[in-house]
Amino acid sequence: MLVQPDPTFYPSPREAMRAPRERLAYVALLDARGDGRPDGLATVDLDPGSPAYGTIVDVQDMPVAGDELHHFGWNVCSAALCPYAPHPHVERRYLVVPGLRSSRVYVFDVKDDPARPRLVKTIEPETIFERTGYSRPHTVHCGTDAIYVSALGNVDGDAPGGVFMLDHDTFEPIGPWEADRGPQRLHYDFWWHLGHDTMISSEWGTPNMIEAGPDLDLLLGRKYGHRLHVWDLRKRTHLREIDLGDQHQMALELRPAHDPTKTHGFVNTVISVEDLSANIFTWYLDEGTWKARKTITIPAEPADPGLLPAPLKQFGAVPPLVGDISLTLDDRILLISAWGTGELLAYDVSDPLAPRQTGSVRVGGIARRDPHPGTAGVARNGGPQMVEVSRDGRRVYFTNSLYRSWDDVFYPEGVSGWLAKVDIADDGSLTLDPDFLVDLAEDGRRPHQVRLQGGDSSSDSFCYP
């Protein structure tokens, strides 16, 4: 408990962009071999003045194997400064780390030694099952009144998926968030417009639909998620669903505008069953009604079938397979990771209904295997996947593993892990940093979510513009 608010909390995105530069990154490492080795939480040095810059300085292994660590987050963030938040003097000191396969949740303390997180609490799956009715915790967001965690399904791995809450102080599960879920059954991500008491959620599929890898019958049958759901954040009730079109399968990451006076945001759909493209939709409030419009299409790329894994040979093309998006704190540049084609794209979204591409870099990819400029001639697999942008909007860190069973379908020889960095120029163009590449080949585990010490562009919500 602090006398003054945590200095990493900022009342507005503008103030957060003036914060000190990040010095450390925390990265989830997945053991994909399944031979009893646990997943890990790695700490990477991001201080350019440090002799350890660009290297892993610590790895904390989980106590048991089989977790599949996924989208972890902070216990609290700038939302604690909202006038109705009951905890203005808590600290951003704990990382809440969910195991997507195990349904276990870990809590790490980074206050005393930020480079070496310390495990202080484990929430066993049975506790989550009993108190929430959910399983497969996926994404963590810090809210004004609790820690919010998305879950992909119920205890049996079926629908409905949804959101449950953890207590800010004890980290004990409070219970499911929804008071009235209406027609919502599938679930993936969630986020909010705090200034408008509105939450948005998206859809992927139940654990039983995704854990064995992508199911072609489900995909062609248009059974994966393709809707957004609009909720009353205070009342916890479903208000409206927005169908993006069932050809647009797997509506995943949600990135609302950081300015709380704005009423728009962005969501990616992974694949179109009509042309293999990936698409970005902008949601917005129009005369009191929440709507969505397709604003970016990223086409599939022709490729030699001999270079493609079995599911793609018949198409002779590589789908972009957009798995993540990230929005700079000034709401200007949207970063899009095309894991299939090995491309990271940047769009100026100052006009959210008319995005304009400003940059692109390539590394990896299913067919291309583009090298990193720091290791010319070395083919890379995987591709830009989880994306994290610094608070000042100048640096982008990204990893190359999506999800174990899906990795193995599209990269059947396995994914050799790496973490790369891109610099964003004033005009929104992108440049791969040739001097920054964290190669995890020797460790053997695959990197997924990245969090930056003190916060990043996707870990804070604000109550003031």
JSON list of N, CA and C in Angstrom, two decimals, residues 304-346:
[
{"chain": "A", "resi": 304, "resn": "ASP", "atom": "N", "xyz": [4.43, -21.72, -53.61]},
{"chain": "A", "resi": 304, "resn": "ASP", "atom": "CA", "xyz": [4.67, -23.06, -54.14]},
{"chain": "A", "resi": 304, "resn": "ASP", "atom": "C", "xyz": [4.08, -24.09, -53.17]},
{"chain": "A", "resi": 305, "resn": "PRO", "atom": "N", "xyz": [3.16, -24.94, -53.61]},
{"chain": "A", "resi": 305, "resn": "PRO", "atom": "CA", "xyz": [2.58, -25.94, -52.70]},
{"chain": "A", "resi": 305, "resn": "PRO", "atom": "C", "xyz": [3.62, -26.81, -52.02]},
{"chain": "A", "resi": 306, "resn": "GLY", "atom": "N", "xyz": [4.77, -26.99, -52.68]},
{"chain": "A", "resi": 306, "resn": "GLY", "atom": "CA", "xyz": [5.82, -27.79, -52.08]},
{"chain": "A", "resi": 306, "resn": "GLY", "atom": "C", "xyz": [6.41, -27.19, -50.81]},
{"chain": "A", "resi": 307, "resn": "LEU", "atom": "N", "xyz": [6.19, -25.88, -50.63]},
{"chain": "A", "resi": 307, "resn": "LEU", "atom": "CA", "xyz": [6.69, -25.21, -49.44]},
{"chain": "A", "resi": 307, "resn": "LEU", "atom": "C", "xyz": [5.65, -25.11, -48.33]},
{"chain": "A", "resi": 308, "resn": "LEU", "atom": "N", "xyz": [4.45, -25.65, -48.59]},
{"chain": "A", "resi": 308, "resn": "LEU", "atom": "CA", "xyz": [3.35, -25.44, -47.67]},
{"chain": "A", "resi": 308, "resn": "LEU", "atom": "C", "xyz": [3.04, -26.68, -46.84]},
{"chain": "A", "resi": 309, "resn": "PRO", "atom": "N", "xyz": [2.56, -26.50, -45.61]},
{"chain": "A", "resi": 309, "resn": "PRO", "atom": "CA", "xyz": [2.11, -27.64, -44.82]},
{"chain": "A", "resi": 309, "resn": "PRO", "atom": "C", "xyz": [0.84, -28.24, -45.43]},
{"chain": "A", "resi": 310, "resn": "ALA", "atom": "N", "xyz": [0.50, -29.44, -45.01]},
{"chain": "A", "resi": 310, "resn": "ALA", "atom": "CA", "xyz": [-0.58, -30.20, -45.63]},
{"chain": "A", "resi": 310, "resn": "ALA", "atom": "C", "xyz": [-1.89, -29.43, -45.76]},
{"chain": "A", "resi": 311, "resn": "PRO", "atom": "N", "xyz": [-2.37, -28.71, -44.74]},
{"chain": "A", "resi": 311, "resn": "PRO", "atom": "CA", "xyz": [-3.67, -28.06, -44.88]},
{"chain": "A", "resi": 311, "resn": "PRO", "atom": "C", "xyz": [-3.72, -26.97, -45.95]},
{"chain": "A", "resi": 312, "resn": "LEU", "atom": "N", "xyz": [-2.56, -26.44, -46.36]},
{"chain": "A", "resi": 312, "resn": "LEU", "atom": "CA", "xyz": [-2.54, -25.32, -47.30]},
{"chain": "A", "resi": 312, "resn": "LEU", "atom": "C", "xyz": [-2.15, -25.72, -48.71]},
{"chain": "A", "resi": 313, "resn": "LYS", "atom": "N", "xyz": [-1.66, -26.95, -48.91]},
{"chain": "A", "resi": 313, "resn": "LYS", "atom": "CA", "xyz": [-1.17, -27.34, -50.24]},
{"chain": "A", "resi": 313, "resn": "LYS", "atom": "C", "xyz": [-2.25, -27.19, -51.31]},
{"chain": "A", "resi": 314, "resn": "GLN", "atom": "N", "xyz": [-3.49, -27.55, -50.97]},
{"chain": "A", "resi": 314, "resn": "GLN", "atom": "CA", "xyz": [-4.56, -27.51, -51.96]},
{"chain": "A", "resi": 314, "resn": "GLN", "atom": "C", "xyz": [-4.86, -26.09, -52.42]},
{"chain": "A", "resi": 315, "resn": "PHE", "atom": "N", "xyz": [-4.51, -25.10, -51.60]},
{"chain": "A", "resi": 315, "resn": "PHE", "atom": "CA", "xyz": [-4.81, -23.72, -51.95]},
{"chain": "A", "resi": 315, "resn": "PHE", "atom": "C", "xyz": [-3.67, -23.04, -52.71]},
{"chain": "A", "resi": 316, "resn": "GLY", "atom": "N", "xyz": [-2.46, -23.53, -52.57]},
{"chain": "A", "resi": 316, "resn": "GLY", "atom": "CA", "xyz": [-1.32, -22.89, -53.21]},
{"chain": "A", "resi": 316, "resn": "GLY", "atom": "C", "xyz": [-1.13, -21.46, -52.77]},
{"chain": "A", "resi": 317, "resn": "ALA", "atom": "N", "xyz": [-1.46, -21.20, -51.53]},
{"chain": "A", "resi": 317, "resn": "ALA", "atom": "CA", "xyz": [-1.36, -19.83, -51.00]},
{"chain": "A", "resi": 317, "resn": "ALA", "atom": "C", "xyz": [-1.18, -19.88, -49.50]},
{"chain": "A", "resi": 318, "resn": "VAL", "atom": "N", "xyz": [-0.60, -18.80, -48.96]},
{"chain": "A", "resi": 318, "resn": "VAL", "atom": "CA", "xyz": [-0.40, -18.66, -47.53]},
{"chain": "A", "resi": 318, "resn": "VAL", "atom": "C", "xyz": [-1.35, -17.60, -46.99]},
{"chain": "A", "resi": 319, "resn": "PRO", "atom": "N", "xyz": [-2.24, -17.94, -46.06]},
{"chain": "A", "resi": 319, "resn": "PRO", "atom": "CA", "xyz": [-3.08, -16.92, -45.44]},
{"chain": "A", "resi": 319, "resn": "PRO", "atom": "C", "xyz": [-2.26, -16.09, -44.47]},
{"chain": "A", "resi": 320, "resn": "PRO", "atom": "N", "xyz": [-2.57, -14.82, -44.30]},
{"chain": "A", "resi": 320, "resn": "PRO", "atom": "CA", "xyz": [-1.81, -14.00, -43.35]},
{"chain": "A", "resi": 320, "resn": "PRO", "atom": "C", "xyz": [-1.91, -14.51, -41.92]},
{"chain": "A", "resi": 321, "resn": "LEU", "atom": "N", "xyz": [-3.07, -15.07, -41.54]},
{"chain": "A", "resi": 321, "resn": "LEU", "atom": "CA", "xyz": [-3.26, -15.59, -40.18]},
{"chain": "A", "resi": 321, "resn": "LEU", "atom": "C", "xyz": [-2.91, -14.52, -39.15]},
{"chain": "A", "resi": 322, "resn": "VAL", "atom": "N", "xyz": [-3.57, -13.39, -39.22]},
{"chain": "A", "resi": 322, "resn": "VAL", "atom": "CA", "xyz": [-3.31, -12.31, -38.27]},
{"chain": "A", "resi": 322, "resn": "VAL", "atom": "C", "xyz": [-3.71, -12.76, -36.86]},
{"chain": "A", "resi": 323, "resn": "GLY", "atom": "N", "xyz": [-2.73, -12.78, -35.96]},
{"chain": "A", "resi": 323, "resn": "GLY", "atom": "CA", "xyz": [-2.98, -13.27, -34.62]},
{"chain": "A", "resi": 323, "resn": "GLY", "atom": "C", "xyz": [-3.01, -12.20, -33.56]},
{"chain": "A", "resi": 324, "resn": "ASP", "atom": "N", "xyz": [-2.48, -11.01, -33.85]},
{"chain": "A", "resi": 324, "resn": "ASP", "atom": "CA", "xyz": [-2.46, -9.97, -32.82]},
{"chain": "A", "resi": 324, "resn": "ASP", "atom": "C", "xyz": [-2.45, -8.60, -33.50]},
{"chain": "A", "resi": 325, "resn": "ILE", "atom": "N", "xyz": [-2.95, -7.62, -32.78]},
{"chain": "A", "resi": 325, "resn": "ILE", "atom": "CA", "xyz": [-2.88, -6.23, -33.18]},
{"chain": "A", "resi": 325, "resn": "ILE", "atom": "C", "xyz": [-2.55, -5.41, -31.94]},
{"chain": "A", "resi": 326, "resn": "SER", "atom": "N", "xyz": [-1.95, -4.24, -32.14]},
{"chain": "A", "resi": 326, "resn": "SER", "atom": "CA", "xyz": [-1.61, -3.37, -31.02]},
{"chain": "A", "resi": 326, "resn": "SER", "atom": "C", "xyz": [-1.70, -1.93, -31.48]},
{"chain": "A", "resi": 327, "resn": "LEU", "atom": "N", "xyz": [-2.19, -1.06, -30.60]},
{"chain": "A", "resi": 327, "resn": "LEU", "atom": "CA", "xyz": [-2.46, 0.34, -30.92]},
{"chain": "A", "resi": 327, "resn": "LEU", "atom": "C", "xyz": [-1.60, 1.25, -30.06]},
{"chain": "A", "resi": 328, "resn": "THR", "atom": "N", "xyz": [-0.89, 2.19, -30.68]},
{"chain": "A", "resi": 328, "resn": "THR", "atom": "CA", "xyz": [-0.07, 3.12, -29.91]},
{"chain": "A", "resi": 328, "resn": "THR", "atom": "C", "xyz": [-0.96, 3.99, -29.01]},
{"chain": "A", "resi": 329, "resn": "LEU", "atom": "N", "xyz": [-0.38, 4.50, -27.94]},
{"chain": "A", "resi": 329, "resn": "LEU", "atom": "CA", "xyz": [-1.16, 5.22, -26.95]},
{"chain": "A", "resi": 329, "resn": "LEU", "atom": "C", "xyz": [-1.80, 6.49, -27.47]},
{"chain": "A", "resi": 330, "resn": "ASP", "atom": "N", "xyz": [-1.24, 7.06, -28.56]},
{"chain": "A", "resi": 330, "resn": "ASP", "atom": "CA", "xyz": [-1.87, 8.25, -29.14]},
{"chain": "A", "resi": 330, "resn": "ASP", "atom": "C", "xyz": [-2.98, 7.89, -30.12]},
{"chain": "A", "resi": 331, "resn": "ASP", "atom": "N", "xyz": [-3.32, 6.60, -30.20]},
{"chain": "A", "resi": 331, "resn": "ASP", "atom": "CA", "xyz": [-4.40, 6.11, -31.07]},
{"chain": "A", "resi": 331, "resn": "ASP", "atom": "C", "xyz": [-4.12, 6.38, -32.55]},
{"chain": "A", "resi": 332, "resn": "ARG", "atom": "N", "xyz": [-2.84, 6.44, -32.92]},
{"chain": "A", "resi": 332, "resn": "ARG", "atom": "CA", "xyz": [-2.50, 6.80, -34.30]},
{"chain": "A", "resi": 332, "resn": "ARG", "atom": "C", "xyz": [-2.05, 5.61, -35.13]},
{"chain": "A", "resi": 333, "resn": "ILE", "atom": "N", "xyz": [-1.19, 4.73, -34.59]},
{"chain": "A", "resi": 333, "resn": "ILE", "atom": "CA", "xyz": [-0.61, 3.65, -35.38]},
{"chain": "A", "resi": 333, "resn": "ILE", "atom": "C", "xyz": [-1.12, 2.31, -34.86]},
{"chain": "A", "resi": 334, "resn": "LEU", "atom": "N", "xyz": [-1.69, 1.53, -35.77]},
{"chain": "A", "resi": 334, "resn": "LEU", "atom": "CA", "xyz": [-2.13, 0.17, -35.46]},
{"chain": "A", "resi": 334, "resn": "LEU", "atom": "C", "xyz": [-1.12, -0.81, -36.05]},
{"chain": "A", "resi": 335, "resn": "LEU", "atom": "N", "xyz": [-0.57, -1.68, -35.20]},
{"chain": "A", "resi": 335, "resn": "LEU", "atom": "CA", "xyz": [0.37, -2.71, -35.64]},
{"chain": "A", "resi": 335, "resn": "LEU", "atom": "C", "xyz": [-0.39, -4.02, -35.81]},
{"chain": "A", "resi": 336, "resn": "ILE", "atom": "N", "xyz": [-0.09, -4.74, -36.88]},
{"chain": "A", "resi": 336, "resn": "ILE", "atom": "CA", "xyz": [-0.81, -5.96, -37.23]},
{"chain": "A", "resi": 336, "resn": "ILE", "atom": "C", "xyz": [0.21, -7.06, -37.52]},
{"chain": "A", "resi": 337, "resn": "SER", "atom": "N", "xyz": [0.09, -8.20, -36.83]},
{"chain": "A", "resi": 337, "resn": "SER", "atom": "CA", "xyz": [1.04, -9.29, -37.04]},
{"chain": "A", "resi": 337, "resn": "SER", "atom": "C", "xyz": [0.43, -10.36, -37.94]},
{"chain": "A", "resi": 338, "resn": "ALA", "atom": "N", "xyz": [1.03, -10.58, -39.08]},
{"chain": "A", "resi": 338, "resn": "ALA", "atom": "CA", "xyz": [0.59, -11.62, -40.03]},
{"chain": "A", "resi": 338, "resn": "ALA", "atom": "C", "xyz": [1.53, -12.81, -39.86]},
{"chain": "A", "resi": 339, "resn": "TRP", "atom": "N", "xyz": [1.14, -13.69, -38.95]},
{"chain": "A", "resi": 339, "resn": "TRP", "atom": "CA", "xyz": [2.00, -14.81, -38.55]},
{"chain": "A", "resi": 339, "resn": "TRP", "atom": "C", "xyz": [2.25, -15.78, -39.70]},
{"chain": "A", "resi": 340, "resn": "GLY", "atom": "N", "xyz": [1.27, -15.95, -40.57]},
{"chain": "A", "resi": 340, "resn": "GLY", "atom": "CA", "xyz": [1.42, -16.90, -41.67]},
{"chain": "A", "resi": 340, "resn": "GLY", "atom": "C", "xyz": [2.39, -16.44, -42.73]},
{"chain": "A", "resi": 341, "resn": "THR", "atom": "N", "xyz": [2.29, -15.17, -43.12]},
{"chain": "A", "resi": 341, "resn": "THR", "atom": "CA", "xyz": [3.15, -14.64, -44.19]},
{"chain": "A", "resi": 341, "resn": "THR", "atom": "C", "xyz": [4.44, -14.03, -43.65]},
{"chain": "A", "resi": 342, "resn": "GLY", "atom": "N", "xyz": [4.56, -13.92, -42.32]},
{"chain": "A", "resi": 342, "resn": "GLY", "atom": "CA", "xyz": [5.80, -13.40, -41.74]},
{"chain": "A", "resi": 342, "resn": "GLY", "atom": "C", "xyz": [5.95, -11.90, -41.87]},
{"chain": "A", "resi": 343, "resn": "GLU", "atom": "N", "xyz": [4.85, -11.17, -41.72]},
{"chain": "A", "resi": 343, "resn": "GLU", "atom": "CA", "xyz": [4.89, -9.73, -41.93]},
{"chain": "A", "resi": 343, "resn": "GLU", "atom": "C", "xyz": [4.31, -8.99, -40.72]},
{"chain": "A", "resi": 344, "resn": "LEU", "atom": "N", "xyz": [4.94, -7.90, -40.36]},
{"chain": "A", "resi": 344, "resn": "LEU", "atom": "CA", "xyz": [4.39, -6.96, -39.39]},
{"chain": "A", "resi": 344, "resn": "LEU", "atom": "C", "xyz": [4.05, -5.69, -40.14]},
{"chain": "A", "resi": 345, "resn": "LEU", "atom": "N", "xyz": [2.78, -5.27, -40.08]},
{"chain": "A", "resi": 345, "resn": "LEU", "atom": "CA", "xyz": [2.31, -4.12, -40.83]},
{"chain": "A", "resi": 345, "resn": "LEU", "atom": "C", "xyz": [1.93, -2.99, -39.89]},
{"chain": "A", "resi": 346, "resn": "ALA", "atom": "N", "xyz": [2.04, -1.76, -40.37]},
{"chain": "A", "resi": 346, "resn": "ALA", "atom": "CA", "xyz": [1.62, -0.59, -39.61]},
{"chain": "A", "resi": 346, "resn": "ALA", "atom": "C", "xyz": [0.63, 0.22, -40.44]}
]
